[in-house]
């Protein structure tokens, strides 16, 4: 009797992440995952028990892919600019990952204040305060305004209604940061 290969949870999560990145979140189901992993659907349910558990595990894998993509593009000396530009690049280069991370309710809804006060955004705000000589309160306001400005650009890029070269996106972000931070004109010119 031939020995069957055990399909691990990790292999299924990796297959689920690849499936979503390649074909989109709407394709994530037991059959398509099994096909991607090269197995029947039994290992899917044996390892996860339900599609909800599998989906949660795949989203943790997608979050890791997102963190890796963004993290590779951040320069903490220019944190607000580089993290904002990275999100626009994500919308352009990894549409399915952008959709999964920002256009679903998988992570729940948050108010603007909850977003600003989220622990994962505090480092950006602290660096923004230091870089531009702003109070923490003003840095929070600049972060908030630039974040939503950048996500507006990212949504247009994602939808294909805005076509931008990286330099254009960078110039838009620089001007927005300068204006939202209330930098004097002579400083604005030096940063463009």
PDB file of C-alpha atoms in Angstrom:
ATOM      1  CA  UNK A   1       0.000   0.000   0.000  1.00  0.00           C
ATOM      2  CA  UNK A   2       1.371   3.424  -0.973  1.00  0.00           C
ATOM      3  CA  UNK A   3       2.100   5.831   1.815  1.00  0.00           C
ATOM      4  CA  UNK A   4       0.267   9.154   1.552  1.00  0.00           C
ATOM      5  CA  UNK A   5       2.006  12.428   2.138  1.00  0.00           C
ATOM      6  CA  UNK A   6       0.696  14.442   5.069  1.00  0.00           C
ATOM      7  CA  UNK A   7      -0.306  17.967   4.115  1.00  0.00           C
ATOM      8  CA  UNK A   8       0.600  20.260   6.990  1.00  0.00           C
ATOM      9  CA  UNK A   9      -1.237  23.323   8.242  1.00  0.00           C
ATOM     10  CA  UNK A  10       1.751  25.408   7.185  1.00  0.00           C
ATOM     11  CA  UNK A  11       1.650  24.021   3.626  1.00  0.00           C
ATOM     12  CA  UNK A  12      -2.080  24.765   3.410  1.00  0.00           C
ATOM     13  CA  UNK A  13      -1.635  28.303   4.738  1.00  0.00           C
ATOM     14  CA  UNK A  14       1.199  28.908   2.259  1.00  0.00           C
ATOM     15  CA  UNK A  15      -1.008  27.582  -0.549  1.00  0.00           C
ATOM     16  CA  UNK A  16      -3.865  29.811   0.654  1.00  0.00           C
ATOM     17  CA  UNK A  17      -1.642  32.890   0.696  1.00  0.00           C
ATOM     18  CA  UNK A  18      -0.333  32.097  -2.803  1.00  0.00           C
ATOM     19  CA  UNK A  19      -3.890  31.539  -4.030  1.00  0.00           C
ATOM     20  CA  UNK A  20      -5.074  34.902  -2.700  1.00  0.00           C
ATOM     21  CA  UNK A  21      -2.011  36.762  -3.989  1.00  0.00           C
ATOM     22  CA  UNK A  22      -2.327  35.203  -7.448  1.00  0.00           C
ATOM     23  CA  UNK A  23      -6.093  35.043  -7.952  1.00  0.00           C
ATOM     24  CA  UNK A  24      -7.750  37.175  -5.284  1.00  0.00           C
ATOM     25  CA  UNK A  25      -9.535  36.686  -2.005  1.00  0.00           C
ATOM     26  CA  UNK A  26     -12.801  35.636  -3.641  1.00  0.00           C
ATOM     27  CA  UNK A  27     -11.113  32.429  -4.848  1.00  0.00           C
ATOM     28  CA  UNK A  28     -10.305  31.213  -1.333  1.00  0.00           C
ATOM     29  CA  UNK A  29     -12.452  28.124  -0.759  1.00  0.00           C
ATOM     30  CA  UNK A  30     -11.757  24.497   0.153  1.00  0.00           C
ATOM     31  CA  UNK A  31     -11.691  23.225  -3.440  1.00  0.00           C
ATOM     32  CA  UNK A  32      -9.459  25.932  -4.865  1.00  0.00           C
ATOM     33  CA  UNK A  33      -7.117  25.671  -1.884  1.00  0.00           C
ATOM     34  CA  UNK A  34      -6.908  21.888  -2.269  1.00  0.00           C
ATOM     35  CA  UNK A  35      -6.113  22.304  -5.960  1.00  0.00           C
ATOM     36  CA  UNK A  36      -3.432  24.902  -5.144  1.00  0.00           C
ATOM     37  CA  UNK A  37      -1.924  22.597  -2.506  1.00  0.00           C
ATOM     38  CA  UNK A  38      -2.198  19.509  -4.719  1.00  0.00           C
ATOM     39  CA  UNK A  39      -4.432  17.544  -2.354  1.00  0.00           C
ATOM     40  CA  UNK A  40      -8.048  16.658  -1.724  1.00  0.00           C
ATOM     41  CA  UNK A  41     -10.262  18.763   0.529  1.00  0.00           C
ATOM     42  CA  UNK A  42      -9.909  16.306   3.446  1.00  0.00           C
ATOM     43  CA  UNK A  43      -6.580  17.750   4.652  1.00  0.00           C
ATOM     44  CA  UNK A  44      -8.113  21.221   4.623  1.00  0.00           C
ATOM     45  CA  UNK A  45     -10.849  20.267   7.075  1.00  0.00           C
ATOM     46  CA  UNK A  46      -8.666  17.846   9.034  1.00  0.00           C
ATOM     47  CA  UNK A  47      -6.134  20.599   9.715  1.00  0.00           C
ATOM     48  CA  UNK A  48      -8.531  23.512  10.253  1.00  0.00           C
ATOM     49  CA  UNK A  49     -11.957  22.091  11.059  1.00  0.00           C
ATOM     50  CA  UNK A  50     -13.733  24.913   9.239  1.00  0.00           C
ATOM     51  CA  UNK A  51     -13.254  27.472   6.522  1.00  0.00           C
ATOM     52  CA  UNK A  52     -13.424  30.218   9.174  1.00  0.00           C
ATOM     53  CA  UNK A  53     -10.349  28.774  10.912  1.00  0.00           C
ATOM     54  CA  UNK A  54      -8.547  28.356   7.595  1.00  0.00           C
ATOM     55  CA  UNK A  55      -9.428  31.904   6.533  1.00  0.00           C
ATOM     56  CA  UNK A  56      -8.093  33.292   9.825  1.00  0.00           C
ATOM     57  CA  UNK A  57      -4.827  31.402   9.334  1.00  0.00           C
ATOM     58  CA  UNK A  58      -4.512  32.574   5.728  1.00  0.00           C
ATOM     59  CA  UNK A  59      -5.104  36.170   6.852  1.00  0.00           C
ATOM     60  CA  UNK A  60      -2.266  35.820   9.360  1.00  0.00           C
ATOM     61  CA  UNK A  61      -0.107  34.692   6.440  1.00  0.00           C
ATOM     62  CA  UNK A  62      -1.309  37.608   4.332  1.00  0.00           C
ATOM     63  CA  UNK A  63      -0.520  39.979   7.193  1.00  0.00           C
ATOM     64  CA  UNK A  64       3.030  38.600   7.266  1.00  0.00           C
ATOM     65  CA  UNK A  65       3.331  39.185   3.490  1.00  0.00           C
ATOM     66  CA  UNK A  66       1.974  42.718   3.964  1.00  0.00           C
ATOM     67  CA  UNK A  67       4.395  43.467   6.821  1.00  0.00           C
ATOM     68  CA  UNK A  68       7.292  42.187   4.710  1.00  0.00           C
ATOM     69  CA  UNK A  69       6.302  44.284   1.677  1.00  0.00           C
ATOM     70  CA  UNK A  70       5.873  47.478   3.704  1.00  0.00           C
ATOM     71  CA  UNK A  71       8.844  46.847   5.994  1.00  0.00           C
ATOM     72  CA  UNK A  72      11.220  46.502   3.046  1.00  0.00           C
ATOM     73  CA  UNK A  73      10.291  50.015   1.919  1.00  0.00           C
ATOM     74  CA  UNK A  74      10.444  51.938   5.196  1.00  0.00           C
ATOM     75  CA  UNK A  75      13.217  54.338   6.088  1.00  0.00           C
ATOM     76  CA  UNK A  76      12.693  55.388   9.703  1.00  0.00           C
ATOM     77  CA  UNK A  77      14.547  58.638   9.065  1.00  0.00           C
ATOM     78  CA  UNK A  78      11.688  59.548   6.692  1.00  0.00           C
ATOM     79  CA  UNK A  79       9.024  57.252   8.145  1.00  0.00           C
ATOM     80  CA  UNK A  80       5.766  58.981   7.258  1.00  0.00           C
ATOM     81  CA  UNK A  81       6.794  59.548   3.652  1.00  0.00           C
ATOM     82  CA  UNK A  82       8.197  56.064   3.053  1.00  0.00           C
ATOM     83  CA  UNK A  83       5.359  54.175   4.749  1.00  0.00           C
ATOM     84  CA  UNK A  84       2.805  56.226   2.797  1.00  0.00           C
ATOM     85  CA  UNK A  85       4.625  55.635  -0.487  1.00  0.00           C
ATOM     86  CA  UNK A  86       4.883  51.926   0.375  1.00  0.00           C
ATOM     87  CA  UNK A  87       1.097  51.663   0.673  1.00  0.00           C
ATOM     88  CA  UNK A  88       0.640  53.265  -2.736  1.00  0.00           C
ATOM     89  CA  UNK A  89       3.219  50.828  -4.137  1.00  0.00           C
ATOM     90  CA  UNK A  90       1.327  47.942  -2.498  1.00  0.00           C
ATOM     91  CA  UNK A  91      -1.904  49.010  -4.224  1.00  0.00           C
ATOM     92  CA  UNK A  92      -0.047  49.111  -7.529  1.00  0.00           C
ATOM     93  CA  UNK A  93       2.177  46.021  -7.288  1.00  0.00           C
ATOM     94  CA  UNK A  94       0.118  43.681  -5.083  1.00  0.00           C
ATOM     95  CA  UNK A  95      -3.533  44.485  -5.787  1.00  0.00           C
ATOM     96  CA  UNK A  96      -4.844  41.270  -4.257  1.00  0.00           C
ATOM     97  CA  UNK A  97      -2.848  41.803  -1.062  1.00  0.00           C
ATOM     98  CA  UNK A  98      -4.010  45.425  -0.850  1.00  0.00           C
ATOM     99  CA  UNK A  99      -7.609  44.261  -1.276  1.00  0.00           C
ATOM    100  CA  UNK A 100      -7.299  41.601   1.416  1.00  0.00           C
ATOM    101  CA  UNK A 101      -5.688  43.954   3.921  1.00  0.00           C
ATOM    102  CA  UNK A 102      -7.728  47.117   3.355  1.00  0.00           C
ATOM    103  CA  UNK A 103     -10.901  46.384   1.418  1.00  0.00           C
ATOM    104  CA  UNK A 104     -12.395  43.700   3.643  1.00  0.00           C
ATOM    105  CA  UNK A 105     -13.771  43.779   7.154  1.00  0.00           C
ATOM    106  CA  UNK A 106     -11.465  40.954   8.222  1.00  0.00           C
ATOM    107  CA  UNK A 107      -9.705  43.201  10.741  1.00  0.00           C
ATOM    108  CA  UNK A 108     -12.842  45.044  11.807  1.00  0.00           C
ATOM    109  CA  UNK A 109     -13.743  48.691  11.531  1.00  0.00           C
ATOM    110  CA  UNK A 110     -12.008  51.415  13.527  1.00  0.00           C
ATOM    111  CA  UNK A 111     -12.652  55.096  14.055  1.00  0.00           C
ATOM    112  CA  UNK A 112     -10.113  57.641  12.892  1.00  0.00           C
ATOM    113  CA  UNK A 113      -9.065  58.172  16.516  1.00  0.00           C
ATOM    114  CA  UNK A 114      -8.612  54.420  17.035  1.00  0.00           C
ATOM    115  CA  UNK A 115      -6.392  54.281  13.950  1.00  0.00           C
ATOM    116  CA  UNK A 116      -4.245  57.167  15.185  1.00  0.00           C
ATOM    117  CA  UNK A 117      -3.972  55.664  18.667  1.00  0.00           C
ATOM    118  CA  UNK A 118      -3.253  52.100  17.440  1.00  0.00           C
ATOM    119  CA  UNK A 119       0.011  50.822  18.860  1.00  0.00           C
ATOM    120  CA  UNK A 120       1.328  49.885  15.393  1.00  0.00           C
ATOM    121  CA  UNK A 121       1.033  53.512  14.218  1.00  0.00           C
ATOM    122  CA  UNK A 122       2.740  55.138  17.181  1.00  0.00           C
ATOM    123  CA  UNK A 123       6.291  54.693  15.889  1.00  0.00           C
ATOM    124  CA  UNK A 124       5.397  56.512  12.668  1.00  0.00           C
ATOM    125  CA  UNK A 125       3.865  59.341  14.688  1.00  0.00           C
ATOM    126  CA  UNK A 126       6.860  59.568  17.041  1.00  0.00           C
ATOM    127  CA  UNK A 127       9.271  59.666  14.088  1.00  0.00           C
ATOM    128  CA  UNK A 128       7.128  62.307  12.370  1.00  0.00           C
ATOM    129  CA  UNK A 129       7.259  64.488  15.492  1.00  0.00           C
ATOM    130  CA  UNK A 130      11.039  64.174  15.659  1.00  0.00           C
ATOM    131  CA  UNK A 131      11.653  64.658  11.927  1.00  0.00           C
ATOM    132  CA  UNK A 132       9.548  67.793  11.569  1.00  0.00           C
ATOM    133  CA  UNK A 133       9.922  69.230  15.076  1.00  0.00           C
ATOM    134  CA  UNK A 134       6.216  68.853  15.829  1.00  0.00           C
ATOM    135  CA  UNK A 135       4.431  68.326  19.098  1.00  0.00           C
ATOM    136  CA  UNK A 136       3.000  64.843  19.519  1.00  0.00           C
ATOM    137  CA  UNK A 137      -0.500  66.265  19.079  1.00  0.00           C
ATOM    138  CA  UNK A 138       0.459  67.953  15.803  1.00  0.00           C
ATOM    139  CA  UNK A 139       2.325  64.855  14.603  1.00  0.00           C
ATOM    140  CA  UNK A 140      -0.834  62.810  15.201  1.00  0.00           C
ATOM    141  CA  UNK A 141      -2.820  65.269  13.077  1.00  0.00           C
ATOM    142  CA  UNK A 142      -0.227  65.203  10.288  1.00  0.00           C
ATOM    143  CA  UNK A 143      -0.110  61.387  10.400  1.00  0.00           C
ATOM    144  CA  UNK A 144      -3.914  61.207  10.246  1.00  0.00           C
ATOM    145  CA  UNK A 145      -4.204  63.606   7.335  1.00  0.00           C
ATOM    146  CA  UNK A 146      -1.343  62.109   5.324  1.00  0.00           C
ATOM    147  CA  UNK A 147      -2.556  58.565   5.965  1.00  0.00           C
ATOM    148  CA  UNK A 148      -5.991  59.264   4.538  1.00  0.00           C
ATOM    149  CA  UNK A 149      -4.553  61.304   1.668  1.00  0.00           C
ATOM    150  CA  UNK A 150      -2.167  58.454   0.789  1.00  0.00           C
ATOM    151  CA  UNK A 151      -4.935  55.879   1.031  1.00  0.00           C
ATOM    152  CA  UNK A 152      -7.065  57.971  -1.316  1.00  0.00           C
ATOM    153  CA  UNK A 153      -4.249  57.827  -3.858  1.00  0.00           C
ATOM    154  CA  UNK A 154      -3.761  54.104  -3.178  1.00  0.00           C
ATOM    155  CA  UNK A 155      -7.457  53.392  -3.755  1.00  0.00           C
ATOM    156  CA  UNK A 156      -7.348  55.216  -7.099  1.00  0.00           C
ATOM    157  CA  UNK A 157      -4.246  53.262  -8.088  1.00  0.00           C
ATOM    158  CA  UNK A 158      -5.846  50.000  -6.952  1.00  0.00           C
ATOM    159  CA  UNK A 159      -9.018  50.700  -8.950  1.00  0.00           C
ATOM    160  CA  UNK A 160      -7.028  51.703 -12.020  1.00  0.00           C
ATOM    161  CA  UNK A 161      -8.566  55.173 -12.096  1.00  0.00           C
ATOM    162  CA  UNK A 162      -5.270  56.871 -11.194  1.00  0.00           C
ATOM    163  CA  UNK A 163      -2.057  56.138 -13.081  1.00  0.00           C
ATOM    164  CA  UNK A 164       1.054  57.381 -11.283  1.00  0.00           C
ATOM    165  CA  UNK A 165       4.747  56.896 -11.677  1.00  0.00           C
ATOM    166  CA  UNK A 166       6.554  56.422  -8.334  1.00  0.00           C
ATOM    167  CA  UNK A 167       8.133  59.877  -8.674  1.00  0.00           C
ATOM    168  CA  UNK A 168       4.712  61.480  -9.104  1.00  0.00           C
ATOM    169  CA  UNK A 169       3.348  59.694  -6.048  1.00  0.00           C
ATOM    170  CA  UNK A 170       6.416  60.774  -4.090  1.00  0.00           C
ATOM    171  CA  UNK A 171       6.017  64.405  -5.141  1.00  0.00           C
ATOM    172  CA  UNK A 172       2.331  64.395  -4.171  1.00  0.00           C
ATOM    173  CA  UNK A 173       3.156  62.931  -0.762  1.00  0.00           C
ATOM    174  CA  UNK A 174       6.026  65.362  -0.114  1.00  0.00           C
ATOM    175  CA  UNK A 175       3.779  68.342  -0.831  1.00  0.00           C
ATOM    176  CA  UNK A 176       0.986  66.923   1.316  1.00  0.00           C
ATOM    177  CA  UNK A 177       3.305  66.303   4.270  1.00  0.00           C
ATOM    178  CA  UNK A 178       4.778  69.785   3.974  1.00  0.00           C
ATOM    179  CA  UNK A 179       1.370  71.426   3.860  1.00  0.00           C
ATOM    180  CA  UNK A 180      -0.210  69.292   6.570  1.00  0.00           C
ATOM    181  CA  UNK A 181       2.832  69.880   8.792  1.00  0.00           C
ATOM    182  CA  UNK A 182       2.609  73.632   8.163  1.00  0.00           C
ATOM    183  CA  UNK A 183       6.236  73.892   7.081  1.00  0.00           C
ATOM    184  CA  UNK A 184       7.384  77.306   5.822  1.00  0.00           C
ATOM    185  CA  UNK A 185       7.751  77.771   2.043  1.00  0.00           C
ATOM    186  CA  UNK A 186      11.587  77.756   2.142  1.00  0.00           C
ATOM    187  CA  UNK A 187      11.506  74.384   3.918  1.00  0.00           C
ATOM    188  CA  UNK A 188       8.964  73.057   1.457  1.00  0.00           C
ATOM    189  CA  UNK A 189      11.233  73.810  -1.477  1.00  0.00           C
ATOM    190  CA  UNK A 190      14.176  72.059   0.162  1.00  0.00           C
ATOM    191  CA  UNK A 191      12.213  68.828   0.615  1.00  0.00           C
ATOM    192  CA  UNK A 192      10.800  68.404  -2.897  1.00  0.00           C
TER     193      UNK A 192
END
